[in-house]
CSV table of C-alpha atoms and ligand atoms in Angstrom, one decimal:
chain,number,residue,atom,x,y,z
M,29,MET,CA,179.8,74.8,28.4
M,30,LEU,CA,178.9,73.7,31.7
M,31,ALA,CA,178.5,77.7,32.6
M,32,ARG,CA,175.7,78.0,29.5
M,33,LYS,CA,173.7,75.5,30.7
M,34,LEU,CA,173.6,76.0,34.5
M,35,ASN,CA,172.2,79.7,33.4
M,36,ASP,CA,169.3,78.2,31.0
M,37,SER,CA,166.2,77.8,31.8
M,38,ASP,CA,166.2,74.1,31.1
M,39,GLU,CA,164.8,71.3,33.2
M,40,ASN,CA,167.5,71.3,35.9
M,41,GLY,CA,166.0,75.7,36.7
M,42,ASP,CA,162.6,73.9,37.2
M,43,ALA,CA,162.8,73.9,41.2
M,44,SER,CA,159.5,71.9,41.1
M,45,ILE,CA,160.8,68.5,39.7
M,46,ALA,CA,165.1,69.8,40.3
M,47,PRO,CA,166.9,67.7,42.7
M,48,MET,CA,167.0,69.6,45.5
M,49,TYR,CA,170.0,71.8,46.4
M,50,SER,CA,170.4,72.3,42.5
M,51,CYS,CA,167.9,74.3,41.3
M,52,ARG,CA,168.4,77.8,40.2
M,53,GLN,CA,167.6,79.2,43.0
M,54,LEU,CA,171.6,78.1,44.6
M,55,ARG,CA,173.0,79.0,41.7
M,56,GLU,CA,171.9,83.2,42.6
M,57,PRO,CA,171.6,85.9,44.8
M,58,VAL,CA,169.4,86.3,47.2
M,59,PRO,CA,167.1,89.4,47.1
M,60,ARG,CA,168.5,91.8,49.6
M,61,TYR,CA,167.4,95.1,48.7
M,62,GLU,CA,164.7,94.6,46.8
M,63,LEU,CA,161.6,92.2,45.9
M,64,PRO,CA,162.2,90.3,43.4
M,65,ALA,CA,160.6,90.7,40.1
M,66,GLY,CA,159.9,87.3,39.4
M,67,GLN,CA,158.7,83.8,41.7
M,68,MET,CA,160.1,80.9,43.1
M,69,ALA,CA,159.6,77.6,44.2
M,70,PRO,CA,157.9,77.1,48.0
M,71,ARG,CA,160.4,74.5,48.1
M,72,ALA,CA,163.5,76.9,47.2
M,73,ALA,CA,162.4,79.3,49.1
M,74,TYR,CA,162.0,77.6,52.4
M,75,GLN,CA,165.4,76.1,51.9
M,76,ILE,CA,167.5,78.9,51.3
M,77,ILE,CA,166.0,81.0,54.1
M,78,HIS,CA,166.4,77.6,56.8
M,79,ASP,CA,170.3,76.8,55.3
M,80,GLU,CA,171.0,80.4,56.1
M,81,LEU,CA,169.7,80.5,59.7
M,82,ASN,CA,172.0,77.3,60.1
M,83,LEU,CA,174.7,79.9,60.8
M,84,ASP,CA,172.4,81.7,63.8
M,85,GLY,CA,173.4,80.1,67.2
M,86,ASN,CA,171.5,76.6,68.5
M,87,PRO,CA,169.2,77.9,70.9
M,88,SER,CA,169.6,75.6,73.1
M,89,LEU,CA,173.2,76.0,73.6
M,90,ASN,CA,172.3,79.9,74.0
M,91,LEU,CA,172.8,79.9,77.7
M,92,ALA,CA,172.2,84.0,77.5
M,93,SER,CA,168.9,83.6,77.4
M,94,PHE,CA,166.0,83.6,80.1
M,95,VAL,CA,163.7,82.8,77.0
M,96,THR,CA,162.3,79.1,76.2
M,97,THR,CA,163.8,77.4,73.8
M,98,TRP,CA,161.9,74.3,74.2
M,99,MET,CA,158.6,72.8,74.7
M,100,GLU,CA,156.2,69.9,74.3
M,101,PRO,CA,155.0,68.8,71.5
M,102,GLU,CA,151.6,68.8,72.2
M,103,ALA,CA,152.1,72.7,72.7
M,104,ASP,CA,153.9,73.0,69.6
M,105,GLN,CA,151.1,71.1,68.0
M,106,LEU,CA,148.3,74.1,69.6
M,107,ILE,CA,150.5,76.7,68.7
M,108,ALA,CA,151.0,75.4,64.8
M,109,GLU,CA,146.9,75.2,64.5
M,110,ASN,CA,146.8,78.9,65.6
M,111,LEU,CA,149.2,81.0,63.9
M,112,ARG,CA,146.7,82.1,61.7
M,113,VAL,CA,144.4,83.6,64.6
M,114,ASN,CA,144.6,87.6,65.2
M,115,PHE,CA,144.3,87.8,69.0
M,116,ILE,CA,143.0,91.3,69.1
M,117,ASP,CA,139.9,90.7,67.0
M,118,HIS,CA,138.0,89.5,70.3
M,119,ALA,CA,134.6,89.5,69.1
M,120,GLU,CA,135.7,86.8,66.0
M,121,TYR,CA,137.9,84.6,68.6
M,122,PRO,CA,136.1,84.8,71.9
M,123,GLN,CA,137.2,81.9,73.3
M,124,SER,CA,140.7,83.0,72.9
M,125,ALA,CA,139.9,86.0,74.6
M,126,GLU,CA,138.4,84.2,77.4
M,127,ILE,CA,141.0,82.3,77.7
M,128,GLU,CA,143.2,84.8,78.3
M,129,GLN,CA,141.2,86.1,80.8
M,130,ARG,CA,141.0,82.2,82.9
M,131,CYS,CA,145.4,83.2,82.3
M,132,ILE,CA,145.3,86.6,83.6
M,133,ARG,CA,143.2,85.1,86.9
M,134,MET,CA,145.5,81.9,87.2
M,135,LEU,CA,148.2,84.7,87.8
M,136,ALA,CA,146.3,87.1,90.0
M,137,ASP,CA,145.3,84.2,92.0
M,138,LEU,CA,149.1,82.8,92.3
M,139,PHE,CA,150.5,85.8,93.1
M,140,ASN,CA,148.1,86.0,95.8
M,141,ALA,CA,145.5,89.5,94.8
M,142,PRO,CA,143.3,90.0,97.7
M,143,GLY,CA,140.1,89.8,95.2
M,144,GLU,CA,139.3,90.2,92.1
M,145,THR,CA,141.7,92.0,89.6
M,146,THR,CA,141.9,93.0,86.2
M,147,GLY,CA,145.3,92.5,83.8
M,148,ALA,CA,146.8,92.5,80.3
M,149,ARG,CA,148.5,89.8,78.0
M,150,THR,CA,151.3,91.6,76.7
M,151,GLN,CA,154.0,91.2,74.1
M,152,GLY,CA,156.4,90.2,76.9
M,153,SER,CA,157.6,91.6,80.2
M,154,SER,CA,158.6,94.8,78.6
M,155,GLU,CA,155.0,95.8,76.9
M,156,ALA,CA,153.6,95.1,80.5
M,157,ILE,CA,156.3,97.6,82.2
M,158,MET,CA,155.4,100.2,80.0
M,159,LEU,CA,152.1,99.8,80.7
M,160,GLY,CA,152.4,99.0,83.9
M,161,ALA,CA,154.1,102.1,84.9
M,162,LEU,CA,152.3,104.6,82.4
M,163,SER,CA,149.5,103.5,85.2
M,164,LEU,CA,151.3,104.3,88.2
M,165,LYS,CA,151.4,107.8,86.2
M,166,TRP,CA,147.8,108.5,85.2
M,167,LYS,CA,147.3,107.7,88.9
M,168,TRP,CA,149.7,110.0,90.5
M,169,ARG,CA,148.4,112.4,88.3
M,170,ALA,CA,144.8,112.2,89.3
M,171,ARG,CA,146.2,112.3,92.9
M,172,ARG,CA,147.8,115.5,92.1
M,173,GLU,CA,145.7,117.4,90.2
M,174,THR,CA,143.1,116.3,93.0
M,175,ALA,CA,144.9,118.3,95.8
M,176,GLY,CA,145.4,120.6,93.4
M,177,LYS,CA,149.0,120.2,93.0
M,178,SER,CA,151.3,120.6,90.4
M,179,THR,CA,151.9,117.7,88.1
M,180,ASP,CA,155.0,118.5,85.9
M,181,ARG,CA,157.9,116.7,87.5
M,182,PRO,CA,157.3,113.1,88.0
M,183,ASN,CA,159.6,110.5,89.1
M,184,LEU,CA,160.3,106.8,89.3
M,185,VAL,CA,162.6,105.0,91.2
M,186,PHE,CA,164.7,102.4,90.8
M,187,GLY,CA,167.7,99.5,91.7
M,188,GLY,CA,170.5,99.8,88.9
M,189,ASP,CA,169.9,96.4,88.7
M,190,VAL,CA,166.5,97.1,86.7
M,191,HIS,CA,166.2,95.5,83.0
M,192,VAL,CA,167.1,98.6,81.0
M,193,VAL,CA,162.9,99.1,79.9
M,194,TRP,CA,162.9,101.0,83.1
M,195,GLU,CA,164.6,103.6,82.3
M,196,LYS,CA,163.0,103.2,78.8
M,197,PHE,CA,159.9,103.9,79.8
M,198,CYS,CA,161.3,107.0,81.7
M,199,ARG,CA,162.4,108.4,78.1
M,200,TYR,CA,159.3,107.3,75.9
M,201,PHE,CA,157.3,108.4,78.3
M,202,ASP,CA,159.0,112.2,80.3
M,203,VAL,CA,159.6,110.5,83.7
M,204,GLU,CA,163.0,111.5,85.5
M,205,ALA,CA,164.5,108.0,86.4
M,206,ARG,CA,165.9,107.9,89.9
M,207,ILE,CA,168.6,105.0,89.3
M,208,VAL,CA,169.9,104.0,92.7
M,209,PRO,CA,172.8,103.2,92.2
M,210,LEU,CA,174.5,99.3,93.1
M,211,LYS,CA,176.7,99.0,95.5
M,212,PRO,CA,180.7,97.6,94.4
M,213,ASP,CA,179.6,94.5,96.1
M,214,LYS,CA,175.7,94.9,96.3
M,215,TYR,CA,173.9,93.8,93.8
M,216,THR,CA,170.8,94.3,94.5
M,217,ILE,CA,168.4,97.6,96.5
M,218,GLY,CA,167.3,97.8,99.7
M,219,ALA,CA,164.7,100.2,101.6
M,220,GLU,CA,167.7,102.4,103.0
M,221,ASP,CA,168.2,103.0,99.4
M,222,ILE,CA,165.2,104.1,98.0
M,223,GLU,CA,164.6,106.1,100.7
M,224,PRO,CA,166.2,109.4,99.7
M,225,HIS,CA,165.0,109.5,95.8
M,226,ILE,CA,161.5,109.9,97.5
M,227,ASP,CA,159.7,112.4,97.1
M,228,GLU,CA,155.4,114.1,96.3
M,229,ASN,CA,157.0,113.8,92.7
M,230,THR,CA,157.5,109.7,92.9
M,231,ILE,CA,154.7,107.7,90.9
M,232,GLY,CA,156.6,104.4,91.9
M,233,VAL,CA,159.1,101.9,92.9
M,234,ALA,CA,159.9,99.1,91.2
M,235,ALA,CA,161.3,96.4,92.2
M,236,VAL,CA,163.3,93.1,90.9
M,237,LEU,CA,162.5,90.0,91.7
M,238,GLY,CA,165.1,87.4,89.9
M,239,THR,CA,167.5,90.9,88.5
M,240,THR,CA,169.0,90.1,85.1
M,241,PHE,CA,171.9,90.4,86.6
M,242,THR,CA,172.7,87.9,89.0
M,243,GLY,CA,169.3,86.4,89.4
M,244,HIS,CA,168.8,87.8,93.1
M,245,ALA,CA,165.7,89.7,94.2
M,246,ASP,CA,165.8,93.2,95.8
M,247,ASP,CA,164.3,93.6,99.7
M,248,ILE,CA,161.2,94.3,98.1
M,249,ARG,CA,159.2,93.1,101.5
M,250,GLY,CA,162.1,96.0,103.5
M,251,MET,CA,160.9,98.2,100.6
M,252,ASN,CA,157.3,98.0,100.7
M,253,ASP,CA,157.3,98.2,105.0
M,254,TYR,CA,159.3,101.2,104.2
M,255,LEU,CA,156.5,102.2,101.6
M,256,VAL,CA,153.8,101.6,104.2
M,257,THR,CA,155.3,103.8,107.1
M,258,LEU,CA,155.6,106.8,104.8
M,259,LYS,CA,152.4,106.2,104.0
M,260,HIS,CA,151.6,106.0,108.1
M,261,ASP,CA,153.7,108.7,108.8
M,262,SER,CA,153.2,111.5,105.5
M,263,ASP,CA,150.7,111.7,103.0
M,264,LEU,CA,152.6,109.9,100.8
M,265,ASP,CA,151.3,107.0,99.4
M,266,VAL,CA,153.9,105.5,96.7
M,267,PRO,CA,152.7,102.0,94.6
M,268,LEU,CA,155.0,99.3,94.6
M,269,HIS,CA,155.5,97.4,91.2
M,270,VAL,CA,157.2,94.3,90.9
M,271,ASP,CA,159.3,93.5,88.2
M,272,ALA,CA,158.4,89.6,88.3
M,273,ALA,CA,159.6,89.4,84.5
M,274,SER,CA,161.6,85.9,85.5
M,275,GLY,CA,160.7,85.8,89.2
M,276,GLY,CA,157.4,85.3,88.7
M,277,PHE,CA,157.2,82.0,87.7
M,278,VAL,CA,160.0,80.7,90.1
M,279,TRP,CA,159.3,82.4,93.6
M,280,PRO,CA,156.0,80.7,93.5
M,281,PHE,CA,157.4,76.9,93.6
M,282,LEU,CA,161.2,77.4,95.1
M,283,TYR,CA,160.3,80.1,97.3
M,284,PRO,CA,156.1,79.5,98.4
M,285,GLU,CA,157.1,81.5,101.6
M,286,SER,CA,158.9,84.8,100.6
M,287,GLU,CA,156.4,87.8,100.3
M,288,TRP,CA,157.4,89.5,97.2
M,289,ASP,CA,154.0,89.6,95.8
M,290,PHE,CA,150.0,91.2,96.7
M,291,ARG,CA,150.6,89.7,100.2
M,292,LEU,CA,152.4,93.0,100.9
M,293,GLU,CA,150.2,96.1,101.3
M,294,GLN,CA,152.0,98.3,98.7
M,295,VAL,CA,152.5,96.0,95.9
M,296,HIS,CA,150.0,97.1,93.2
M,297,SER,CA,151.1,95.5,89.9
M,298,ILE,CA,153.2,93.0,88.9
M,299,ASN,CA,154.5,91.9,85.7
M,300,VAL,CA,156.2,88.1,84.4
M,301,SER,CA,157.0,87.2,81.1
M,302,GLY,CA,155.5,84.2,79.9
M,303,HIS,CA,158.0,83.2,77.8
M,304,LYS,CA,160.5,83.6,80.6
M,305,PHE,CA,159.9,80.0,83.4
M,306,GLY,CA,156.3,81.4,82.4
M,307,LEU,CA,158.2,78.3,80.2
M,308,VAL,CA,156.3,79.4,77.1
M,309,TYR,CA,157.7,80.4,73.2
M,310,PRO,CA,158.7,83.8,72.6
M,311,GLY,CA,155.5,86.6,72.4
M,312,VAL,CA,154.0,87.0,75.8
M,313,GLY,CA,153.8,88.5,79.3
M,314,TRP,CA,151.4,89.8,81.8
M,315,LEU,CA,150.6,92.8,83.6
M,316,VAL,CA,148.8,92.0,86.4
M,317,PHE,CA,146.8,94.8,88.8
M,318,ARG,CA,146.1,94.3,92.8
M,319,ASP,CA,142.9,95.9,92.3
M,320,LYS,CA,140.8,97.0,89.7
M,321,SER,CA,140.5,100.0,90.8
M,322,ASP,CA,145.1,100.0,89.9
M,323,LEU,CA,144.2,100.3,86.7
M,324,PRO,CA,142.9,103.9,85.6
M,325,GLU,CA,139.7,103.4,83.5
M,326,ASP,CA,141.3,106.4,80.7
M,327,LEU,CA,143.8,104.1,79.6
M,328,VAL,CA,141.5,101.4,78.4
M,329,PHE,CA,140.5,101.9,75.2
M,330,TYR,CA,136.4,101.3,74.1
M,331,GLU,CA,136.2,101.4,70.5
M,332,ASN,CA,133.9,100.0,67.7
M,333,TYR,CA,135.8,97.7,66.0
M,334,LEU,CA,134.2,95.0,63.4
M,335,GLY,CA,130.6,95.9,64.8
M,336,LYS,CA,131.0,95.5,68.7
M,337,ARG,CA,132.0,97.5,71.6
M,338,ASP,CA,135.5,96.4,72.3
M,339,ALA,CA,137.9,97.4,75.3
M,340,THR,CA,141.7,97.5,74.3
M,341,PHE,CA,145.0,98.1,77.3
M,342,THR,CA,147.8,97.9,74.9
M,343,LEU,CA,150.7,98.8,73.0
M,344,ASN,CA,150.3,96.5,70.0
M,345,PHE,CA,147.0,96.5,68.1
M,346,SER,CA,147.3,92.7,65.9
M,347,THR,CA,148.9,90.1,67.6
M,348,GLY,CA,148.9,86.6,67.0
M,349,SER,CA,146.8,83.9,69.7
M,350,ALA,CA,149.6,81.4,69.8
M,351,MET,CA,151.4,82.2,72.5
M,352,VAL,CA,148.5,83.3,74.7
M,353,LEU,CA,146.7,79.4,74.0
M,354,ALA,CA,150.0,77.8,74.5
M,355,GLN,CA,150.8,79.7,78.2
M,356,TYR,CA,147.2,78.0,78.8
M,357,TYR,CA,148.5,75.1,78.0
M,358,ASN,CA,151.1,75.0,80.7
M,359,PHE,CA,148.4,75.9,83.0
M,360,ALA,CA,146.4,72.9,82.3
M,361,ARG,CA,148.9,70.5,81.7
M,362,LEU,CA,151.3,71.4,84.4
M,363,GLY,CA,149.3,72.7,87.4
M,364,HIS,CA,151.2,73.5,90.2
M,365,ALA,CA,153.0,70.5,91.1
M,366,GLY,CA,154.1,70.7,87.6
M,367,TYR,CA,156.0,73.7,87.4
M,368,ARG,CA,157.0,73.1,90.6
M,369,TYR,CA,158.8,69.7,89.9
M,370,VAL,CA,160.7,71.7,86.4
M,371,MET,CA,161.6,74.7,88.5
M,372,GLU,CA,162.8,71.6,90.9
M,373,THR,CA,165.0,70.9,88.3
M,374,PHE,CA,166.1,73.3,87.0
M,375,LYS,CA,167.6,74.3,91.0
M,376,TYR,CA,168.7,70.6,91.4
M,377,ASN,CA,170.8,71.1,87.9
M,378,SER,CA,172.3,74.6,88.1
M,379,ARG,CA,173.4,73.9,91.5
M,380,ALA,CA,175.5,70.7,89.6
M,381,LEU,CA,176.4,72.9,87.8
M,382,SER,CA,177.6,75.6,90.7
M,383,GLU,CA,179.2,72.5,92.1
M,384,GLU,CA,181.5,72.0,88.5
M,385,ILE,CA,182.0,75.2,88.6
M,386,ALA,CA,183.4,75.6,92.2
M,387,ALA,CA,185.7,72.6,91.6
M,388,ILE,CA,187.8,74.2,88.2
M,389,GLY,CA,189.3,76.1,91.2
M,390,GLU,CA,189.7,79.2,89.3
M,391,PHE,CA,185.5,81.4,89.8
M,392,GLU,CA,183.6,82.5,93.1
M,393,LEU,CA,180.2,81.6,92.8
M,394,ILE,CA,178.1,84.8,93.4
M,395,GLY,CA,175.3,84.6,95.7
M,396,ARG,CA,175.5,82.2,99.1
M,397,ASP,CA,173.8,78.7,98.6
M,398,ASP,CA,170.8,79.8,101.0
M,399,GLU,CA,169.6,82.6,99.0
M,400,GLU,CA,167.1,83.0,96.4
M,401,GLN,CA,167.6,82.9,93.3
M,402,LEU,CA,166.8,82.4,89.7
M,403,PRO,CA,168.2,78.9,88.2
M,404,LEU,CA,171.2,80.4,87.1
M,405,VAL,CA,175.2,79.9,87.6
M,406,ALA,CA,176.1,83.4,87.9
M,407,PHE,CA,180.7,83.4,88.4
M,408,LYS,CA,183.6,85.1,88.2
M,409,LEU,CA,187.0,84.5,88.0
M,410,ASN,CA,188.7,84.9,91.3
M,411,GLY,CA,191.9,86.2,90.8
M,412,GLU,CA,194.8,87.2,89.0
M,413,GLN,CA,194.9,85.4,85.2
M,414,ALA,CA,196.4,86.5,82.7
M,415,TYR,CA,192.7,86.7,81.1
M,416,ASP,CA,189.5,88.1,82.2
M,417,GLU,CA,185.9,86.7,81.8
M,418,PHE,CA,185.3,88.0,78.0
M,419,ASP,CA,187.9,85.5,77.0
M,420,VAL,CA,186.6,82.6,79.0
M,421,ALA,CA,183.3,83.3,77.3
M,422,ALA,CA,184.5,83.5,73.9
M,423,GLN,CA,187.1,80.5,74.5
M,424,LEU,CA,183.9,78.4,75.2
M,425,SER,CA,181.7,79.7,71.9
M,426,ALA,CA,185.5,78.4,69.8
M,427,ASP,CA,185.2,75.3,70.8
M,428,ARG,CA,182.6,74.4,72.3
M,429,GLY,CA,179.8,76.6,70.3
M,430,TRP,CA,178.1,77.5,74.2
M,431,MET,CA,176.2,81.0,74.3
M,432,VAL,CA,177.7,82.0,78.0
M,433,PRO,CA,177.6,85.9,77.8
M,434,ALA,CA,179.9,87.5,79.8
M,435,TYR,CA,179.7,91.5,80.9
M,436,THR,CA,179.9,94.2,83.9
M,437,LEU,CA,177.2,95.4,86.3
M,438,PRO,CA,176.4,98.4,86.4
M,439,PRO,CA,177.4,102.0,88.2
M,440,ASP,CA,179.1,101.6,91.1
M,441,ALA,CA,179.9,97.7,90.7
M,442,GLU,CA,180.6,98.5,87.1
M,443,HIS,CA,184.5,97.5,88.0
M,444,VAL,CA,182.7,93.4,88.1
M,445,LYS,CA,182.9,91.7,85.7
M,446,ILE,CA,180.3,88.9,85.4
M,447,MET,CA,179.2,85.2,83.1
M,448,ARG,CA,176.0,83.4,83.4
M,449,VAL,CA,174.6,80.5,83.1
M,450,LEU,CA,170.5,80.2,82.8
M,451,VAL,CA,169.8,76.9,83.0
M,452,LYS,CA,167.0,75.5,81.2
M,453,ALA,CA,164.5,72.4,80.0
M,454,SER,CA,167.6,72.2,77.6
M,455,LEU,CA,170.5,72.2,79.9
M,456,GLY,CA,170.1,68.6,81.9
M,457,HIS,CA,172.6,67.2,84.7
M,458,SER,CA,174.7,65.2,82.1
M,459,LEU,CA,174.8,68.0,79.3
M,460,THR,CA,175.7,70.9,83.3
M,461,VAL,CA,178.5,68.1,83.8
M,462,THR,CA,179.5,68.6,80.3
M,463,LEU,CA,179.6,72.4,80.3
M,464,GLY,CA,181.5,72.1,83.3
M,465,GLU,CA,184.8,70.5,81.6
M,466,ASP,CA,183.9,72.6,79.3
M,467,ILE,CA,184.8,75.7,80.8
M,468,ALA,CA,187.5,73.9,82.5
M,469,ASN,CA,188.9,73.5,79.2
M,470,ALA,CA,188.5,76.5,78.4
M,471,CYS,CA,190.9,77.8,81.3
M,472,ALA,CA,193.1,75.1,80.3
M,473,ALA,CA,193.7,76.4,76.8
M,474,LEU,CA,193.8,79.9,77.9
M,475,LYS,CA,196.6,79.4,80.4
M,476,VAL,CA,198.8,78.0,77.8
M,477,LYS,CA,197.9,81.4,75.1
M,478,GLY,CA,196.7,83.6,77.2
M,479,GLY,CA,193.7,86.2,76.3
M,480,MET,CA,192.2,85.4,73.5
M,481,HIS,CA,193.0,88.0,70.3
M,482,GLU,CA,190.4,91.4,70.1
M,483,SER,CA,188.4,89.7,66.8
M,484,ASP,CA,187.9,87.0,68.8
M,485,ARG,CA,186.0,88.4,71.2
M,486,LYS,CA,183.6,90.2,69.6
M,487,ARG,CA,181.6,86.8,70.1
M,488,VAL,CA,180.7,86.7,72.8
M,489,LYS,CA,177.1,88.4,74.3
M,490,THR,CA,178.8,91.7,76.3
M,491,SER,CA,175.3,92.4,77.6
M,492,SER,CA,172.7,90.4,80.8
M,493,ALA,CA,169.3,92.0,79.0
M,494,TYR,CA,167.8,88.9,77.5
U,1,PLP,C1,163.8,91.9,85.5
U,1,PLP,C2,163.5,92.1,83.7
U,1,PLP,N1,162.4,93.0,83.4
U,1,PLP,C3,162.7,93.1,82.3
U,1,PLP,C4,162.8,92.1,81.6
U,1,PLP,C5,162.2,92.5,79.9
U,1,PLP,O1,161.4,91.5,79.7
U,1,PLP,P1,160.9,91.5,77.7
U,1,PLP,O2,161.9,90.3,77.1
U,1,PLP,O3,159.5,89.9,78.4
U,1,PLP,O4,160.1,91.7,76.9
U,1,PLP,C6,163.6,91.2,81.8
U,1,PLP,C7,164.8,90.6,80.4
U,1,PLP,O5,165.0,89.4,80.7
U,1,PLP,C8,164.4,90.9,83.1
U,1,PLP,O6,165.2,90.0,83.4
């Protein structure tokens, strides 16, 4: 009787009047394989999807990701107001296009570009790196063609500490990846590491400011100096691209004296993720050139779109303008002083967390106090325990829902297992203390019961790439 009633399309089945959680759609499977034949009320559709997403992790507990999980309410409002604006319609939305240009100019200034230059808004650092590396390839090819030399075998030199996007670029765009292996006890690279790999077919060298693995920087000054010497001693003029995906919004505020940007002669292009320490939600990155001439003219597409001549340098076409506007909001709202204050807070809290973790007595911190580093804590177990970093991460997730990744470093440091906590806006001082206690409790539990079962370890994020 009850079943018959529930299946009836009576007033209980009408989602517009039924009490929430008693409408017909809540008794039916959700659409999974094909577009449903009929409609459902907006309230029911919202509730079903909203509830299903409760199974996702809580972004504020996601300490694996570099990506912003909180913005100010005014930024949220600006984003909501502009979700319907297609950024690529420059002619229709000229003010959004103007704001993009302001952001590029401010970043060029922040990165000490010597004069007026150019750049691009992208979906993130991955797109910015693809475009930056394509520019390196195009420029190299033009140089070789002018010299009447072969353009068959371009290569790109970078360390094993780069993000996977660099290898992706090489595979997608037919460039030999010359990857310098890490050393068993050194997780960044310098001039002496790249030197043996560079030749006349090298389109460029990529250096990282704030690696995904430990948050440290390659020796960018050392690489630059080597490339400058090479340029003077031979006819090899090899440009340096700095992948500042995370570091580009950290170094200028925490380490303003440290030279890694266009102050260095061979640095020709820089990418940065607005959605990491630029403090914007996912969906915005930037590419900035040293000089307008670093962007090859034939990578820019001029087209007649919706009646106006427009120039684009992107891999995508349609995309939202909301995150560009959110980036500009942060620039206008925070300025130098605000970004510095935010970064100092993150750094302060990451120091507090590292003290908590060191006090447990089971871990070794990766990096010294006086080293330049992203606001994060990277650490590993310091002895022979009956459990490993993956167990600690799984126990933490099971106990409290913290998402802390555990992963191994790239070759030749693949024997090193690391855990890493990103310290961002939602990890204030008191939560760093709580997290420290939770890590200590996780170790205590593992000491009693031994390592986690293989199936529990599946919960752990085992990649550093976020
Ligand atoms: C050093 C580095 N480069 C590139 C990327 C890719 O950036 P995005 O996620 O903005 O595409 C990341 C992401 O973590 C990174 O850490």
